[in-house]
Coordinates of C-alpha atoms and ligand atoms in Angstrom, one line a residue:
X1015 CA 125.0 109.2 38.3
X1016 CA 124.3 107.4 35.7
X1017 CA 121.4 107.0 34.0
X1018 CA 120.3 103.5 35.3
X1019 CA 121.4 104.7 38.9
X1020 CA 118.1 104.8 41.0
X1021 CA 117.6 107.1 43.6
X1022 CA 114.5 107.7 45.7
X1023 CA 113.6 111.2 46.6
X1024 CA 112.1 110.0 49.4
X1025 CA 114.9 109.3 50.9
X1026 CA 117.0 112.6 49.8
X1027 CA 118.5 114.9 53.0
X1028 CA 116.0 117.2 51.9
X1029 CA 112.6 114.8 52.0
X1030 CA 114.2 113.6 55.5
X1031 CA 114.9 117.4 56.6
X1032 CA 111.1 118.6 55.8
X1033 CA 109.4 115.1 56.9
X1034 CA 107.7 116.0 59.4
X1035 CA 107.9 120.0 59.7
X1036 CA 104.5 121.9 60.2
X1037 CA 105.7 125.1 58.1
X1038 CA 108.2 123.9 55.2
X1039 CA 107.9 126.7 53.5
X1040 CA 110.1 129.4 55.4
X1041 CA 112.7 126.5 54.6
X1042 CA 111.8 126.1 51.2
X1043 CA 111.9 129.9 50.3
X1044 CA 114.8 130.7 51.9
X1045 CA 116.7 127.7 50.0
X1046 CA 115.6 128.9 46.4
X1047 CA 117.0 132.3 47.3
X1048 CA 120.2 131.5 48.3
X1049 CA 120.8 128.8 46.4
X1050 CA 120.3 127.8 42.7
X1051 CA 120.9 124.4 42.6
X1052 CA 123.3 122.0 44.0
X1053 CA 124.4 118.4 43.3
X1054 CA 123.5 116.3 46.3
X1055 CA 124.3 112.8 46.9
X1056 CA 125.2 113.3 43.2
X1057 CA 122.2 114.2 42.0
X1058 CA 121.3 117.8 40.9
X1059 CA 119.0 119.3 43.1
X1060 CA 117.3 122.1 41.5
X1061 CA 114.6 125.0 43.4
X1062 CA 113.7 127.5 41.5
X1063 CA 111.3 128.3 39.6
X1064 CA 111.9 129.4 36.3
X1065 CA 115.1 126.8 35.6
X1066 CA 112.3 124.3 36.6
X1067 CA 110.0 125.6 34.0
X1068 CA 112.6 125.3 31.9
X1069 CA 114.1 121.3 32.3
X1070 CA 110.0 120.1 32.4
X1071 CA 110.1 121.8 28.8
X1072 CA 113.0 121.0 27.7
X1073 CA 113.1 117.8 24.8
X1074 CA 116.0 116.2 26.3
X1075 CA 114.3 115.5 29.2
X1076 CA 113.2 112.5 30.9
X1077 CA 110.3 111.9 33.5
X1078 CA 110.0 109.6 36.2
X1079 CA 111.0 107.2 34.2
X1080 CA 114.3 108.0 32.5
X1081 CA 115.8 105.2 35.7
X1082 CA 112.8 103.1 35.7
X1083 CA 109.8 102.0 37.9
X1084 CA 109.9 103.7 41.4
X1085 CA 106.4 102.7 42.6
X1086 CA 106.6 98.9 43.5
X1087 CA 105.2 97.7 39.4
X1088 CA 108.1 96.6 36.9
X1089 CA 106.8 97.8 34.5
X1090 CA 106.7 101.8 33.2
X1091 CA 103.4 103.1 35.0
X1092 CA 101.2 105.3 32.0
X1093 CA 101.8 107.9 31.3
X1094 CA 104.2 108.6 34.3
X1095 CA 106.7 106.9 33.5
X1096 CA 106.9 106.9 29.4
X1097 CA 108.6 109.3 28.1
X1098 CA 109.0 110.4 24.1
X1099 CA 106.4 110.1 21.1
X1100 CA 105.1 106.8 23.5
X1101 CA 103.4 109.5 26.4
X1102 CA 101.7 111.9 23.6
X1103 CA 100.2 108.9 22.4
X1104 CA 98.8 107.9 26.2
X1105 CA 98.1 111.4 27.0
X1106 CA 95.7 111.7 23.7
X1107 CA 93.9 108.5 25.0
X1108 CA 94.0 110.0 28.8
X1109 CA 93.5 113.5 28.4
X1110 CA 89.8 113.6 27.0
X1111 CA 88.7 111.1 30.0
X1112 CA 90.0 113.8 32.6
X1113 CA 89.2 117.2 30.7
X1114 CA 87.1 120.0 31.9
X1115 CA 83.9 119.1 29.9
X1116 CA 84.5 115.4 31.4
X1117 CA 84.7 116.4 34.6
X1118 CA 81.3 119.2 34.8
X1119 CA 79.1 117.0 34.9
X1120 CA 80.5 115.6 38.4
X1121 CA 80.2 118.4 40.3
X1122 CA 77.0 117.8 41.5
X1123 CA 77.4 114.1 42.2
X1124 CA 80.5 115.3 44.4
X1125 CA 78.2 117.8 46.1
X1126 CA 75.5 115.2 47.4
X1127 CA 78.8 113.2 48.3
X1128 CA 79.7 116.1 50.5
X1129 CA 76.7 117.1 51.8
X1130 CA 76.0 113.4 53.3
X1131 CA 78.9 112.9 54.6
X1132 CA 78.8 115.7 57.1
X1133 CA 75.2 114.9 57.9
X1134 CA 76.9 112.4 59.4
X1135 CA 79.4 114.6 61.5
X1136 CA 77.3 117.7 61.8
X1137 CA 75.0 117.5 64.5
X1138 CA 77.5 116.5 66.7
X1139 CA 79.8 119.4 67.2
X1140 CA 83.5 117.8 66.4
X1141 CA 84.4 115.7 63.6
X1142 CA 88.1 113.8 62.5
X1143 CA 87.7 115.7 59.1
X1144 CA 90.6 113.5 57.6
X1145 CA 89.1 110.3 58.1
X1146 CA 85.2 111.3 57.7
X1147 CA 85.6 113.9 55.1
X1148 CA 89.2 114.6 52.8
X1149 CA 89.8 110.9 52.3
X1150 CA 86.4 109.5 51.4
X1151 CA 85.0 111.8 49.5
X1152 CA 87.5 112.0 46.7
X1153 CA 87.9 108.3 46.9
X1154 CA 84.5 107.4 46.7
X1155 CA 84.0 110.0 44.0
X1156 CA 87.2 108.1 42.0
X1157 CA 86.0 104.8 42.2
X1158 CA 82.9 106.1 41.0
X1159 CA 85.0 107.6 38.1
X1160 CA 87.0 105.0 36.9
X1161 CA 84.1 102.2 37.5
X1162 CA 86.3 100.5 40.2
X1163 CA 84.1 98.3 43.3
X1164 CA 83.4 100.8 45.8
X1165 CA 83.3 98.5 48.3
X1166 CA 86.9 97.7 48.4
X1167 CA 87.9 101.2 49.4
X1168 CA 90.2 99.8 52.0
X1169 CA 91.9 97.2 49.8
X1170 CA 92.9 100.6 47.4
X1171 CA 93.4 102.9 50.6
X1172 CA 96.4 100.2 51.5
X1173 CA 97.7 99.8 48.2
X1174 CA 98.1 103.7 47.7
X1175 CA 99.7 104.0 50.9
X1176 CA 101.9 100.9 50.2
X1177 CA 103.0 102.6 47.4
X1178 CA 103.3 106.5 48.5
X1179 CA 103.7 106.3 51.7
X1180 CA 106.2 102.8 51.8
X1181 CA 108.1 102.3 55.2
X1182 CA 112.0 101.3 55.1
X1183 CA 115.1 103.0 55.6
X1184 CA 116.6 102.0 52.2
X1185 CA 115.8 101.9 49.1
X1186 CA 115.9 98.3 48.9
X1187 CA 113.6 98.1 52.1
X1188 CA 111.0 100.6 50.9
X1189 CA 111.2 99.0 47.4
X1190 CA 110.1 95.7 48.8
X1191 CA 107.1 96.7 50.6
X1192 CA 106.1 99.3 47.7
X1193 CA 106.0 95.4 45.7
X1194 CA 104.6 94.1 48.0
X1195 CA 101.3 96.2 48.0
X1196 CA 101.9 97.1 44.5
X1197 CA 101.5 93.0 43.8
X1198 CA 98.3 92.9 45.3
X1199 CA 96.9 95.2 42.7
X1200 CA 98.1 94.3 40.3
X1201 CA 96.1 90.6 40.9
X1202 CA 93.2 92.5 42.0
X1203 CA 93.2 94.1 38.6
X1204 CA 93.6 91.1 36.3
X1205 CA 90.3 89.2 37.8
X1206 CA 88.6 92.5 37.9
X1207 CA 89.5 93.1 34.2
X1208 CA 88.4 89.8 33.5
X1209 CA 85.3 90.1 34.7
X1210 CA 85.0 94.0 33.0
X1211 CA 85.7 92.2 29.9
X1212 CA 82.6 89.9 30.5
X1213 CA 80.5 92.8 30.9
X1214 CA 77.9 92.9 27.8
X1215 CA 76.9 96.7 29.7
X1216 CA 78.8 99.6 28.3
X1217 CA 79.5 101.7 31.2
X1218 CA 81.2 104.8 30.2
X1219 CA 83.4 104.9 33.5
X1220 CA 87.6 105.0 32.5
X1221 CA 87.9 101.4 32.8
X1222 CA 84.5 100.7 30.6
X1223 CA 86.2 103.5 28.2
X1224 CA 90.0 102.4 28.1
X1225 CA 88.2 98.2 27.6
X1226 CA 86.6 99.9 24.4
X1227 CA 89.2 102.0 23.1
X1228 CA 92.2 101.6 20.6
X1229 CA 95.8 102.3 19.9
X1230 CA 97.3 101.9 17.2
X1231 CA 94.5 100.7 15.6
X1232 CA 94.8 97.9 18.5
X1233 CA 92.3 97.4 21.7
X1234 CA 94.9 98.5 24.2
X1235 CA 96.6 94.9 26.1
X1236 CA 96.2 94.1 28.8
X1237 CA 99.7 95.0 30.6
X1238 CA 98.5 98.5 29.3
X1239 CA 95.7 98.7 30.9
X1240 CA 97.3 97.3 34.2
X1241 CA 100.1 100.2 34.1
X1242 CA 97.5 102.7 33.5
X1243 CA 95.3 101.3 36.5
X1244 CA 97.9 101.0 38.6
X1245 CA 99.0 104.7 38.1
X1246 CA 95.6 106.3 38.2
X1247 CA 94.6 104.2 42.0
X1248 CA 97.8 105.9 43.7
X1249 CA 97.6 109.3 41.9
X1250 CA 93.4 109.5 42.2
X1251 CA 93.5 108.1 45.4
X1252 CA 96.1 110.0 47.5
X1253 CA 96.9 113.8 46.5
X1254 CA 92.5 115.6 47.3
X1255 CA 92.6 113.9 50.8
X1256 CA 95.6 115.4 51.4
X1257 CA 95.6 119.1 49.3
X1258 CA 92.0 118.9 51.3
X1259 CA 93.6 118.3 54.9
X1260 CA 96.3 121.3 54.0
X1261 CA 93.3 123.4 53.0
X1262 CA 91.1 123.1 55.8
X1263 CA 94.2 123.2 58.4
X1264 CA 95.6 126.4 56.8
X1265 CA 92.1 127.9 56.7
X1266 CA 91.1 126.7 60.2
X1267 CA 94.5 128.7 60.9
X1268 CA 93.7 131.6 59.4
X1269 CA 90.2 132.1 60.0
X1270 CA 90.8 136.1 59.0
X1271 CA 91.4 134.4 55.4
X1272 CA 88.5 131.9 55.9
X1273 CA 85.6 134.7 56.7
X1274 CA 86.6 136.6 53.5
X1275 CA 85.9 133.3 51.7
X1276 CA 82.6 133.0 53.0
X1277 CA 82.1 136.2 52.5
X1278 CA 82.6 136.3 48.7
X1279 CA 82.7 132.7 47.0
X1280 CA 83.7 134.3 44.1
X1281 CA 87.3 134.1 45.6
X1282 CA 87.1 130.4 45.9
X1283 CA 89.1 130.0 43.0
X1284 CA 92.0 132.1 43.6
X1285 CA 92.0 131.4 46.8
X1286 CA 92.6 127.8 46.2
X1287 CA 95.2 128.2 44.0
X1288 CA 97.0 130.4 46.2
X1289 CA 96.8 128.0 49.5
X1290 CA 98.4 124.9 46.9
X1291 CA 100.8 126.6 45.6
X1292 CA 102.0 127.8 49.6
X1293 CA 101.2 124.4 50.7
X1294 CA 102.7 122.4 47.7
X1295 CA 101.0 119.5 48.3
X1296 CA 103.5 117.0 46.1
X1297 CA 106.9 118.7 47.0
X1298 CA 109.2 117.5 44.4
X1299 CA 109.9 114.9 41.6
X1300 CA 112.3 113.6 39.5
X1301 CA 113.5 114.3 36.0
X1302 CA 116.6 113.1 34.0
X1303 CA 119.2 114.5 31.2
X1304 CA 119.5 112.6 27.6
X1305 CA 121.9 115.3 27.3
X1306 CA 123.8 117.8 28.3
X1307 CA 121.8 120.8 29.5
X1308 CA 122.6 124.6 29.7
X1309 CA 119.9 126.9 31.8
X1310 CA 122.5 129.5 31.3
X1311 CA 124.9 131.8 34.2
X1312 CA 127.6 128.5 34.5
X1313 CA 125.3 125.8 35.5
X1314 CA 125.3 123.1 33.2
X1315 CA 123.1 119.4 34.2
X1316 CA 125.2 116.8 31.7
X1317 CA 124.1 113.9 30.1
X1318 CA 123.0 111.2 32.6
X1319 CA 122.1 112.9 35.2
X1320 CA 119.5 112.7 37.3
X1321 CA 117.5 116.1 39.1
X1322 CA 115.4 116.3 42.2
X1323 CA 113.2 119.7 40.7
X1324 CA 111.3 120.1 44.0
X1325 CA 108.4 122.0 43.3
X1326 CA 107.2 122.8 46.9
X1327 CA 110.4 125.6 46.7
X1328 CA 110.3 126.5 43.1
X1329 CA 106.3 127.3 44.5
X1330 CA 107.6 129.8 46.9
X1331 CA 111.1 131.0 45.2
X1332 CA 111.5 135.1 45.9
X1333 CA 113.5 135.3 42.5
X1334 CA 109.9 134.7 41.1
X1335 CA 107.5 135.8 43.4
X1336 CA 107.0 138.9 45.3
X1337 CA 106.1 138.4 49.1
X1338 CA 105.7 134.7 48.3
X1339 CA 105.4 133.3 52.0
X1340 CA 102.3 135.4 52.0
X1341 CA 98.9 133.7 50.7
X1342 CA 97.9 136.4 49.2
X1343 CA 94.2 135.6 47.3
X1344 CA 94.7 138.7 44.6
X1345 CA 97.4 137.5 43.5
X1346 CA 96.5 136.7 40.0
X1347 CA 96.2 133.6 38.1
X1348 CA 100.1 133.1 38.0
X1349 CA 101.6 129.8 37.4
X1350 CA 102.5 127.9 39.9
X1351 CA 104.2 124.7 40.2
X1352 CA 101.3 122.5 42.4
X1353 CA 100.7 120.3 39.0
X1354 CA 104.4 120.4 37.6
X1355 CA 104.0 121.3 34.2
X1356 CA 105.9 120.7 30.6
X1357 CA 105.3 117.3 29.5
X1358 CA 104.3 115.6 32.4
X1359 CA 102.5 118.0 33.6
X1360 CA 99.5 116.0 35.9
X1361 CA 96.3 114.4 34.1
X1362 CA 93.8 115.0 36.5
X1363 CA 94.3 119.0 37.9
X1364 CA 91.1 119.4 36.3
X1365 CA 88.8 117.0 38.5
X1366 CA 90.9 118.2 41.5
X1367 CA 89.8 122.0 41.1
X1368 CA 87.1 121.6 41.0
X1369 CA 86.7 119.2 43.7
X1370 CA 88.0 120.6 46.0
X1371 CA 86.1 123.6 45.7
X1372 CA 82.7 121.6 46.0
X1373 CA 84.2 120.5 48.9
X1374 CA 85.2 124.4 50.1
X1375 CA 81.8 125.9 49.1
X1376 CA 79.9 123.1 51.6
X1377 CA 82.9 123.3 54.6
X1378 CA 82.0 126.9 54.5
X1379 CA 78.1 125.8 53.8
X1380 CA 77.3 123.8 56.5
X1381 CA 80.8 124.2 59.6
X1382 CA 82.1 127.7 58.6
X1383 CA 82.8 128.5 62.3
X1384 CA 85.6 124.6 62.7
X1385 CA 88.2 125.2 65.0
X1386 CA 91.5 123.2 64.2
X1387 CA 94.5 122.8 66.8
X1388 CA 98.1 125.2 66.3
X1389 CA 100.2 123.8 63.4
X1390 CA 102.6 122.1 66.0
X1391 CA 99.6 120.3 67.3
X1392 CA 99.0 118.9 64.3
X1393 CA 101.1 115.8 62.4
X1394 CA 102.3 116.6 59.2
X1395 CA 104.1 114.1 56.8
X1396 CA 106.1 116.0 54.0
X1397 CA 107.5 112.7 51.9
X1398 CA 106.2 112.2 49.0
X1399 CA 102.8 113.9 49.4
X1400 CA 102.5 116.7 51.8
X1401 CA 99.7 115.8 54.4
X1402 CA 98.0 116.4 57.7
X1403 CA 97.7 113.2 58.7
X1404 CA 94.7 113.7 61.5
X1405 CA 92.7 116.4 61.2
X1406 CA 90.3 116.6 64.8
X1407 CA 88.0 120.3 64.0
X1408 CA 85.1 121.4 67.2
X1409 CA 82.5 123.2 65.3
X1410 CA 79.0 125.0 66.7
X1411 CA 76.6 121.7 65.9
X1412 CA 74.1 122.0 63.5
Ligands
HEM795 C1 95.3 118.3 43.8 C2 95.3 117.3 43.6 C3 96.6 116.8 43.1 C4 98.0 117.0 43.1 C5 98.5 118.5 43.7 C6 99.0 116.3 41.8 C7 100.0 116.3 41.6 C8 100.9 116.2 40.3 C9 102.6 116.5 39.7 C10 103.0 117.3 40.4 C11 102.2 115.9 38.8 C12 104.1 115.6 38.6 C13 104.1 114.2 38.4 C14 106.3 114.6 38.2 O1 106.0 114.6 37.0 O2 106.9 113.8 38.7 C15 101.1 114.6 38.8 C16 101.3 114.3 38.0 C17 100.5 113.4 37.4 N1 98.7 112.7 37.7 FE1 98.7 114.4 38.9 N2 98.1 115.6 41.2 C18 96.8 116.0 41.7 C19 95.5 115.0 41.4 C20 96.2 114.6 40.3 C21 94.3 113.4 40.1 C22 93.0 112.9 40.7 C23 94.6 112.4 39.4 C24 93.6 111.3 39.2 C25 93.5 111.0 37.3 C26 96.0 113.0 39.0 C27 96.7 112.4 37.9 C28 98.1 112.5 37.9 C29 98.8 111.0 36.8 C30 98.2 110.4 35.7 C31 100.1 112.0 36.2 C32 101.0 111.9 35.6 C33 100.9 112.6 34.1 C34 101.8 112.1 33.3 O3 103.1 111.8 33.2 O4 101.7 112.5 31.9 N3 96.6 113.7 39.4 N4 100.2 114.7 39.7

C-alpha cells in the first residue's frame, strides 16, 4: 500500500470482528500474545505494546494525516492530521490551554454540574445513565470550556456522531456521510467565529484565547481556526462520555471492586487508569511510515506503508503486562496506551482524568448501589470509540 492509498480503520476486519462485543479484551490479549504483527489488506497491523511505543516515537512516522483527512473535512485537522515542525508549533499553542493548571479550576464547576444532573434522577430510583449523565456532563463542560453555545448542544452531538460513528458500509459511503456532518459544522463555525470577532469582551474561553493568539507572529488564520475547532468538537464531546459509560458499566458488574472505591476514595486515580487500560475507549489509531523502520527480529515496516496500531491490544498485551486481563487497582502507574503515546499523544488527557474522577466521586456519593444489566444485555459499540450506548441503572432512591 502506498501512502496515498486510503484505508479506513473502522472498516478493518479487526474493527468489524469486535464491533459489538461486550468483552473484546480476551480476544485482543490473545492476539497480542500470539501475533506480533500482520499485514491485513496491505496494512501493517501492530498489536504489541513495545512495537507500538517505538512506532509512535519514531521520526519517520506520520500520524493520522499521513493519508489525508479522515473525518469529513478536506483540510488536515489540527493537530491530529499535521506532522513535523508544524505539529510542534500547534501543540505548543494548544498544550497550555488544556494543561493540568488550566484544568484544575474547572473541578468545582464539574462537581456542581454532576450534582445537578444526579439531582434530576436520584429520587426516582432508576436512570438512563448514558443519556442522563455520561453524555451531558462532559458535553456541557466542554462547550463551556471552549466557549461554544450550550443551547446548540444537540447540533454538536449530531455532528460528532456523524463523524465518529458515520453510517456506511464502504469507504465512499462513510466519507460522504461524514462530509455532510462536517460541512454543517464548518458552516456553523464560520458564522460563530464572525460573531465572536465582533465581541468586545475579552473572554478567556478557548475560542477567545485562540482569537487573540499569534502563530509565526501573525493572528491565526480563519481556516486554521476552523480546523482546530472541528477536531476539538468531536475529540472533546465523545471520548469522556464513552469512557464514563464503560467505567460505570464495569464497576456495576464488579461490585467488590466498587466497594473498595466507596471505602477508599484515594484509590480512584489508580482505579480509573486501570479500568481505562482494560476498556481502551479509543481502541486503535493509524500511522504512516515515511522510511523503512526496523523494529527488530525481522519485523520491518516499509517506507510508504500504513500502520493500524491497535491500542486496545497493546493495553492487554501479555508480552508486556503480567495478568493483563486482571483489573488490578494496585498495578501502579505503569504506562498504558489509553491516550496513545509519542507525538500525537492526547491533548485532553488532563481534562479527561480529572473529569472521570469527579464524575465517579459524585456517582459513588449519591447512588453507590446502582445496578447495571449483565454485559451481554448491554449494547456495546467498539468501532472508533468503545462505548455502552445505553446504560439503564436502578438504585436506592434518595
Ligand atoms: C478518556 C478520554 C479520552 C481518550 C481515551 C482519548 C484518547 C486519545 C487518543 C488514543 C489519541 C491519539 C489519536 C491518534 O493519534 O490516532 C488522542 C488524541 C487527541 N485527543 Fe484525546 N482522548 C480523550 C479525551 C480527549 C479530550 C477531552 C480532548 C479535548 C481537548 C481530546 C483531544 C485530543 C486531541 C486534540 C488529539 C490529537 C493530538 C495530536 O494529534 O497531537 N481528547 N486522544
